[in-house]
Short mmCIF file of C-alpha atoms in Angstrom, two decimals:
data_model
loop_
_atom_site.label_atom_id
_atom_site.label_comp_id
_atom_site.label_asym_id
_atom_site.label_seq_id
_atom_site.Cartn_x
_atom_site.Cartn_y
_atom_site.Cartn_z
CA MET A 1 87.91 167.94 68.17
CA THR A 2 87.20 171.84 67.54
CA ASP A 3 85.42 173.59 70.83
CA LYS A 4 82.67 174.99 68.85
CA PRO A 5 80.06 173.35 66.69
CA LEU A 6 80.40 174.68 63.72
CA SER A 7 83.66 175.23 62.82
CA GLY A 8 84.77 174.84 59.48
CA LEU A 9 81.42 176.34 58.13
CA ARG A 10 81.06 179.61 56.02
CA VAL A 11 78.57 181.98 56.18
CA ILE A 12 78.05 185.24 53.85
CA GLU A 13 76.09 187.89 55.17
CA ARG A 14 74.38 190.54 53.79
CA ALA A 15 72.73 192.47 56.23
CA THR A 16 71.26 195.83 56.45
CA GLY A 17 68.94 195.14 59.35
CA VAL A 18 69.27 193.38 62.65
CA ALA A 19 67.35 190.69 62.41
CA ALA A 20 69.87 189.05 59.72
CA ALA A 21 73.16 190.52 61.52
CA GLN A 22 71.63 188.58 64.76
CA ALA A 23 71.01 184.93 62.55
CA GLY A 24 74.96 185.65 61.24
CA ARG A 25 75.95 186.58 65.30
CA LEU A 26 74.38 183.13 66.74
CA MET A 27 76.74 181.18 63.76
CA CYS A 28 79.54 183.38 64.26
CA GLN A 29 79.93 182.20 68.57
CA MET A 30 78.95 178.87 67.55
CA GLY A 31 82.21 178.69 65.23
CA ALA A 32 81.39 179.26 61.74
CA GLU A 33 83.06 181.84 59.68
CA VAL A 34 80.99 184.58 58.88
CA ILE A 35 81.88 187.29 56.40
CA MET A 36 79.89 190.54 56.09
CA ALA A 37 79.49 191.35 52.24
CA GLU A 38 79.47 195.02 53.00
CA PRO A 39 78.73 198.36 50.64
CA SER A 40 81.26 201.04 50.44
CA GLY A 41 80.01 202.98 53.12
CA GLY A 42 79.64 200.25 55.68
CA SER A 43 76.38 198.33 57.09
CA PRO A 44 74.07 200.66 58.33
CA LEU A 45 74.49 198.99 61.50
CA ARG A 46 77.92 200.38 62.34
CA GLU A 47 76.05 203.87 63.14
CA ALA A 48 73.13 202.48 64.51
CA PRO A 49 72.64 204.07 68.26
CA PRO A 50 73.42 203.58 71.37
CA LEU A 51 76.99 204.51 70.62
CA LEU A 52 79.44 203.77 73.27
CA PRO A 53 82.16 206.41 74.49
CA GLY A 54 84.04 206.39 71.35
CA GLY A 55 81.47 206.55 68.90
CA GLN A 56 81.26 203.00 67.80
CA SER A 57 77.97 201.62 67.81
CA ALA A 58 77.09 198.90 70.73
CA LEU A 59 74.47 197.37 68.51
CA PHE A 60 76.75 196.90 65.97
CA THR A 61 79.84 195.62 68.06
CA TYR A 62 77.20 193.24 69.69
CA LEU A 63 76.32 191.75 66.42
CA SER A 64 79.15 191.44 64.69
CA LEU A 65 82.11 190.81 67.03
CA GLY A 66 84.22 188.01 65.42
CA LYS A 67 82.50 188.45 61.99
CA ARG A 68 85.14 189.51 58.97
CA SER A 69 84.13 192.44 56.52
CA VAL A 70 84.44 192.25 52.68
CA VAL A 71 83.29 195.35 50.92
CA CYS A 72 80.81 193.72 48.27
CA ASP A 73 79.00 197.28 47.10
CA PRO A 74 76.10 196.87 44.80
CA VAL A 75 76.39 199.70 42.97
CA GLY A 76 79.98 198.75 41.97
CA PRO A 77 80.63 197.16 38.58
CA ASP A 78 81.96 193.94 40.60
CA PHE A 79 79.07 193.27 42.52
CA GLN A 80 77.88 189.90 40.99
CA LYS A 81 81.19 188.51 40.05
CA ASP A 82 82.43 189.34 44.04
CA LEU A 83 79.46 188.25 45.72
CA HIS A 84 78.84 185.24 44.01
CA LYS A 85 82.71 184.45 44.26
CA LEU A 86 81.97 184.36 47.97
CA LEU A 87 78.77 181.93 47.56
CA ALA A 88 80.53 179.71 45.67
CA GLU A 89 82.80 178.93 48.84
CA ALA A 90 79.79 178.96 51.06
CA ASP A 91 77.52 177.22 53.29
CA ILE A 92 74.94 179.80 54.27
CA PHE A 93 74.08 182.80 52.36
CA ILE A 94 72.02 185.37 54.81
CA ASP A 95 69.94 188.13 53.18
CA ASP A 96 67.63 190.59 53.84
CA THR A 97 67.96 192.90 50.38
CA PRO A 98 64.21 193.78 49.65
CA VAL A 99 62.34 191.28 47.29
CA ALA A 100 61.86 193.93 44.91
CA ASP A 101 65.60 194.53 44.31
CA ARG A 102 66.52 190.86 44.29
CA THR A 103 66.27 190.06 40.59
CA GLY A 104 67.94 193.42 39.83
CA LEU A 105 71.17 192.16 41.86
CA ALA A 106 70.79 188.48 41.13
CA LEU A 107 70.27 187.71 44.65
CA ASP A 108 66.59 186.20 43.32
CA GLU A 109 65.88 182.82 45.08
CA ALA A 110 65.86 181.19 41.35
CA THR A 111 69.44 182.77 40.65
CA ILE A 112 71.21 181.69 43.97
CA ALA A 113 69.69 178.28 43.58
CA ARG A 114 70.61 177.77 39.99
CA GLU A 115 74.29 179.62 40.13
CA HIS A 116 74.81 177.43 44.24
CA PRO A 117 72.46 174.66 44.38
CA HIS A 118 74.67 173.70 47.44
CA ILE A 119 74.05 176.56 49.07
CA VAL A 120 71.77 176.94 52.43
CA HIS A 121 70.13 180.48 51.15
CA LEU A 122 68.51 182.26 54.17
CA SER A 123 66.04 185.17 53.32
CA VAL A 124 65.00 187.52 56.74
CA LEU A 125 62.74 189.86 56.00
CA PRO A 126 60.30 191.86 58.44
CA PHE A 127 57.19 189.95 56.67
CA GLY A 128 59.15 187.21 54.53
CA ALA A 129 59.66 186.84 51.12
CA PHE A 130 55.97 185.58 49.61
CA GLY A 131 52.70 187.39 50.53
CA PRO A 132 50.80 190.40 49.88
CA LYS A 133 53.15 192.15 52.59
CA ALA A 134 56.19 190.84 51.16
CA GLY A 135 57.65 194.08 49.92
CA TRP A 136 56.84 196.19 53.12
CA LYS A 137 59.51 197.42 55.40
CA GLY A 138 59.72 197.00 58.82
CA ASP A 139 61.26 198.71 61.88
CA GLU A 140 60.99 197.16 65.24
CA ILE A 141 58.16 199.38 66.52
CA ASN A 142 56.16 197.98 63.45
CA LEU A 143 57.18 194.45 63.93
CA ILE A 144 56.48 194.24 67.97
CA HIS A 145 52.99 195.54 66.77
CA ALA A 146 53.07 193.15 63.88
CA GLY A 147 53.78 189.93 66.09
CA GLY A 148 50.49 191.36 68.47
CA GLU A 149 53.08 191.99 71.56
CA GLY A 150 53.09 195.83 71.40
CA PHE A 151 49.26 195.87 71.53
CA LEU A 152 49.48 194.50 75.07
CA LEU A 153 51.77 197.17 76.31
CA PRO A 154 52.11 197.83 79.10
CA ASN A 155 50.06 196.13 81.59
CA GLY A 156 49.57 194.42 84.98
CA LEU A 157 50.87 197.01 87.35
CA THR A 158 52.38 199.36 84.90
CA ALA A 159 48.98 199.79 83.45
CA ASP A 160 47.50 200.51 86.81
CA LEU A 161 50.29 202.78 87.35
CA PHE A 162 50.20 204.97 84.33
CA PRO A 163 46.57 203.76 82.66
CA ASP A 164 47.02 206.44 79.94
CA ARG A 165 49.99 205.49 77.98
CA PRO A 166 48.99 204.31 74.37
CA PRO A 167 50.69 200.84 73.40
CA LEU A 168 54.63 201.01 73.42
CA LYS A 169 57.50 198.76 72.30
CA ILE A 170 59.95 197.12 74.48
CA ALA A 171 63.23 198.74 74.58
CA GLY A 172 66.09 197.68 72.13
CA HIS A 173 65.10 195.38 69.33
CA PHE A 174 63.53 192.21 70.95
CA ALA A 175 61.03 191.57 67.72
CA GLU A 176 64.46 191.94 65.24
CA MET A 177 66.27 189.67 67.77
CA GLN A 178 63.44 186.93 68.20
CA GLY A 179 63.42 187.29 64.31
CA GLY A 180 67.09 186.66 63.94
CA THR A 181 67.59 183.94 66.41
CA THR A 182 64.43 181.97 64.74
CA ALA A 183 65.92 182.15 61.33
CA ALA A 184 69.56 180.89 62.56
CA MET A 185 68.07 177.96 63.89
CA ALA A 186 65.95 177.07 60.54
CA ALA A 187 68.85 177.79 58.35
CA LEU A 188 70.85 175.22 60.33
CA ALA A 189 68.14 172.70 60.32
CA ALA A 190 68.06 173.22 56.17
CA LEU A 191 71.88 172.64 56.32
CA TRP A 192 71.29 169.33 58.46
CA ALA A 193 68.96 168.17 55.39
CA GLY A 194 71.95 167.97 53.58
CA GLN A 195 70.94 170.22 50.64
CA GLY A 196 71.12 173.33 49.11
CA GLN A 197 67.63 175.01 49.59
CA PHE A 198 66.04 178.53 50.62
CA VAL A 199 64.56 179.19 53.78
CA ASP A 200 62.07 182.05 54.01
CA ALA A 201 62.20 183.41 57.29
CA SER A 202 59.48 186.43 58.89
CA VAL A 203 60.35 188.37 61.95
CA GLN A 204 56.45 188.61 62.22
CA ASP A 205 56.20 185.24 62.13
CA ALA A 206 58.85 184.54 64.79
CA ASN A 207 57.19 187.07 67.08
CA VAL A 208 53.51 185.62 66.71
CA ALA A 209 54.93 181.93 66.93
CA VAL A 210 57.29 182.59 70.29
CA GLY A 211 54.72 185.08 72.08
CA ALA A 212 51.04 184.41 70.77
CA PHE A 213 49.31 186.39 73.97
CA ALA A 214 47.43 188.51 71.49
CA ILE A 215 45.90 185.44 69.52
CA GLN A 216 45.91 182.93 72.24
CA ARG A 217 42.24 183.36 73.38
CA PHE A 218 40.74 183.72 70.65
CA GLY A 219 39.43 180.09 70.76
CA ASP A 220 36.56 181.70 73.60
CA GLY A 221 35.91 184.94 71.63
CA SER A 222 37.79 187.27 73.90
CA VAL A 223 40.38 189.36 72.86
CA GLU A 224 43.85 190.45 74.96
CA HIS A 225 44.13 193.73 76.01
CA ARG A 226 46.73 195.54 77.94
CA LEU A 227 44.29 196.73 80.45
CA THR A 228 42.76 193.63 81.39
CA ARG A 229 45.99 191.71 80.23
CA SER A 230 47.16 190.47 84.19
CA PHE A 231 47.21 187.82 86.99
CA LYS A 232 43.84 188.13 89.06
CA PHE A 233 46.10 188.73 91.68
CA GLY A 234 49.77 188.46 91.72
CA GLY A 235 51.99 189.54 89.32
CA VAL A 236 54.70 192.36 89.76
CA ILE A 237 54.45 193.87 93.34
CA GLU A 238 56.27 196.94 94.42
CA CYS A 239 58.67 196.24 97.74
CA ALA A 240 60.65 199.16 99.87
CA ASP A 241 63.85 198.53 97.85
CA GLY A 242 62.38 197.14 94.60
CA TYR A 243 59.92 194.63 92.93
CA VAL A 244 59.42 190.94 93.58
CA GLU A 245 56.71 188.75 90.63
CA LEU A 246 53.73 186.68 92.67
CA LEU A 247 52.37 184.12 91.37
CA THR A 248 49.94 181.67 92.91
CA LEU A 249 48.32 179.16 90.54
CA GLU A 250 47.69 175.87 93.15
CA THR A 251 45.84 176.08 96.59
CA ARG A 252 48.67 175.06 98.42
CA GLN A 253 50.43 178.04 97.31
CA TRP A 254 47.34 180.25 98.05
CA LEU A 255 47.35 179.03 101.63
CA GLY A 256 51.28 179.67 102.12
CA LEU A 257 50.63 183.20 100.92
CA ILE A 258 47.94 183.62 103.72
CA GLU A 259 50.30 182.77 105.90
CA LEU A 260 52.99 184.86 104.22
CA LEU A 261 50.64 187.77 104.95
CA GLY A 262 49.23 186.50 108.30
CA ALA A 263 45.80 186.99 106.49
CA ASP A 264 43.38 185.06 108.90
CA ASP A 265 40.16 186.09 107.72
CA TRP A 266 40.95 185.12 104.07
CA ALA A 267 41.43 181.37 105.42
CA GLN A 268 38.49 181.94 107.27
CA ASP A 269 36.14 183.73 104.00
CA PRO A 270 34.50 180.94 102.33
CA GLU A 271 34.39 182.91 98.89
CA LEU A 272 38.30 182.54 98.15
CA ALA A 273 38.06 178.71 98.96
CA ASP A 274 38.90 178.29 95.75
CA GLU A 275 40.31 179.65 92.20
CA VAL A 276 36.39 181.03 90.88
CA GLY A 277 35.58 182.73 94.03
CA ARG A 278 39.81 184.35 94.34
CA SER A 279 39.51 185.76 91.04
CA ALA A 280 36.22 187.55 91.24
CA ARG A 281 38.15 189.43 93.98
CA GLY A 282 41.56 189.70 92.62
CA ALA A 283 41.42 193.63 92.63
CA GLU A 284 40.96 193.50 96.29
CA ILE A 285 43.40 190.63 96.73
CA ASN A 286 46.13 192.63 95.00
CA GLN A 287 45.54 195.91 96.88
CA ARG A 288 46.30 194.30 100.19
CA ILE A 289 48.93 192.57 98.77
CA ARG A 290 50.69 195.83 97.32
CA ASP A 291 50.16 197.72 100.70
CA TRP A 292 51.51 195.16 102.91
CA ALA A 293 54.62 194.47 100.13
CA ARG A 294 55.27 198.21 100.21
CA HIS A 295 57.20 198.60 103.53
CA ARG A 296 59.07 195.50 103.04
CA LYS A 297 62.76 194.66 101.37
CA VAL A 298 62.55 192.05 98.51
CA GLU A 299 65.40 189.68 99.72
CA ASP A 300 63.39 189.14 103.17
CA LEU A 301 60.23 189.05 101.42
CA VAL A 302 61.23 186.21 98.32
CA ALA A 303 63.61 183.91 101.65
CA GLN A 304 60.35 183.96 103.75
CA ALA A 305 58.04 182.97 100.69
CA GLN A 306 59.86 180.84 99.34
CA THR A 307 60.22 178.80 102.69
CA LEU A 308 56.38 178.75 102.53
CA GLY A 309 56.41 177.52 99.09
CA VAL A 310 54.91 180.62 98.04
CA PRO A 311 56.16 181.23 94.34
CA MET A 312 58.00 184.81 94.21
CA ALA A 313 61.23 185.93 93.16
CA ARG A 314 62.79 188.84 92.76
CA TYR A 315 62.16 191.13 89.61
CA ASN A 316 65.61 192.24 88.52
CA ALA A 317 66.83 195.63 87.53
CA PRO A 318 68.93 194.60 84.19
CA GLU A 319 72.24 195.77 86.67
CA GLN A 320 71.51 192.61 88.80
CA VAL A 321 70.93 190.57 85.65
CA LEU A 322 74.49 191.32 84.71
CA THR A 323 75.73 190.09 88.66
CA GLY A 324 73.31 187.46 89.50
CA LEU A 325 74.66 184.44 91.28
CA GLN A 326 73.30 182.01 88.55
CA GLU A 327 73.84 184.34 85.33
CA THR A 328 77.63 184.49 86.17
CA ALA A 329 77.77 180.46 86.91
CA ARG A 330 76.57 179.95 83.36
CA GLY A 331 79.04 182.73 82.14
CA ILE A 332 75.65 184.25 80.51
CA PHE A 333 77.94 187.44 79.82
CA ALA A 334 81.46 188.16 78.47
CA THR A 335 83.27 190.69 78.91
CA ILE A 336 85.10 191.62 75.39
CA ASP A 337 87.86 194.30 74.69
CA THR A 338 86.54 197.18 72.25
CA PRO A 339 88.64 199.86 71.35
CA ASP A 340 86.33 202.09 73.92
CA GLY A 341 87.50 199.78 76.81
CA PRO A 342 85.87 196.51 77.95
CA VAL A 343 82.24 195.77 77.18
CA GLN A 344 79.83 193.33 78.78
CA VAL A 345 77.77 191.39 76.20
CA GLN A 346 75.70 188.45 76.20
CA SER A 347 76.97 185.01 75.14
CA LEU A 348 74.98 181.96 73.22
CA PRO A 349 71.77 181.11 75.22
CA PHE A 350 72.46 177.58 75.14
CA ARG A 351 75.17 174.79 75.67
CA PHE A 352 77.02 172.37 74.37
CA GLY A 353 79.18 171.07 77.11
CA PRO A 354 79.80 171.81 80.69
CA ASP A 355 80.99 175.21 79.72
CA ALA A 356 79.59 178.42 78.20
CA LEU A 357 81.06 178.67 74.64
CA PRO A 358 83.68 181.35 74.55
CA VAL A 359 82.89 184.79 72.79
CA ARG A 360 85.87 185.53 70.61
CA GLY A 361 86.97 187.95 67.93
CA THR A 362 87.74 191.37 67.35
CA LEU A 363 85.48 193.95 65.68
CA ALA A 364 86.39 193.95 62.00
CA SER A 365 86.69 197.50 60.13
CA LEU A 366 85.22 197.95 57.08
CA GLY A 367 86.91 195.65 53.99
CA ALA A 368 89.59 194.47 56.75
CA ASP A 369 89.27 191.02 54.96
CA GLN A 370 89.37 191.83 51.24
CA SER A 371 91.86 189.41 50.66
CA ILE A 372 89.18 186.93 50.67
CA LEU A 373 88.39 187.98 47.24
CA SER A 374 91.58 187.24 45.64
CA CYS A 375 91.84 183.80 46.88
CA GLN A 376 91.71 180.84 44.24
CA PRO A 377 88.65 178.92 44.26
CA GLY A 378 88.86 175.96 46.73
CA ARG A 379 91.19 177.60 48.87
CA ARG A 380 90.03 180.08 52.02
CA ALA A 381 91.71 182.78 53.05
CA THR A 382 92.26 182.20 56.96
CA ALA A 383 91.34 185.03 59.45
#
């Protein structure tokens, strides 16, 4: 019995962007043998910022740890022969080649289906492989806005503090990671079905499906906006040494908040007796909560709130997430060795047993596994 659920699975990854590489990363960390088919100059992700102290891409390290590397250059004379040899021994093919370039490289849906009918062909593109935007490019800033989330940022406390800020993107590659994660799950579902097929994954579609905030209120004729998207009261509250998040949806939670603040006048105010009345005076309530919390420490405030049944929790800074008791107990982050020293990376966001799957493997240099191409059909080179 293997310790990882996808052991024995072979995946060929042809990725220039984060979404396709993220799909391969998830499969790799679940035990699949993932082989990056890279151009002679290497995947552009190898040079993507941010960089570790020694110059290695932190992003590429995160996305590619444990994968293998074969040079399979699309401008080289043996590209089609080499790639199709890899595909003949593979179970899943991940590809983010632009639609317009696929036919000329023999990577189109029809060719892959004809030559490799057994394979799950996973296409990962910004807007999918079909439709009027199929040929469009899309970087993270385009995709976070195409999914609707970017239009709604900043909001809440940030919008109050910085009302003149334009719409933003979330730091990092939020939209592309969402797209890659969704694509991986779709490909594995297709594999489970037991026959080769084409899976068309769209990063935009994934983000609309996961975080449909921008369109969730169309039914009542309203449009969400970053300056009005917030809880009527509560949300992120500044304290003396950090921030907390507060949400009171039930009357009993409201009564606990009154006790926490010592706001006896609110308890006696008939206008605040129901949710409608409290929502109408949300700005007033929030101002009082913020004035009161600004002089209190996060840990003390959270402990008191939870004792009274008020839903409040510390709004974690990144270093607090890395060292939190819950996060440590679940093994959410693993330490790996790199040429630049030890680095913490996120492990899988799910488990298949009582323990987190270990994050294993080294970072393959370009073409480190070229011998795979010299193996006889039906025989796989081992790592």
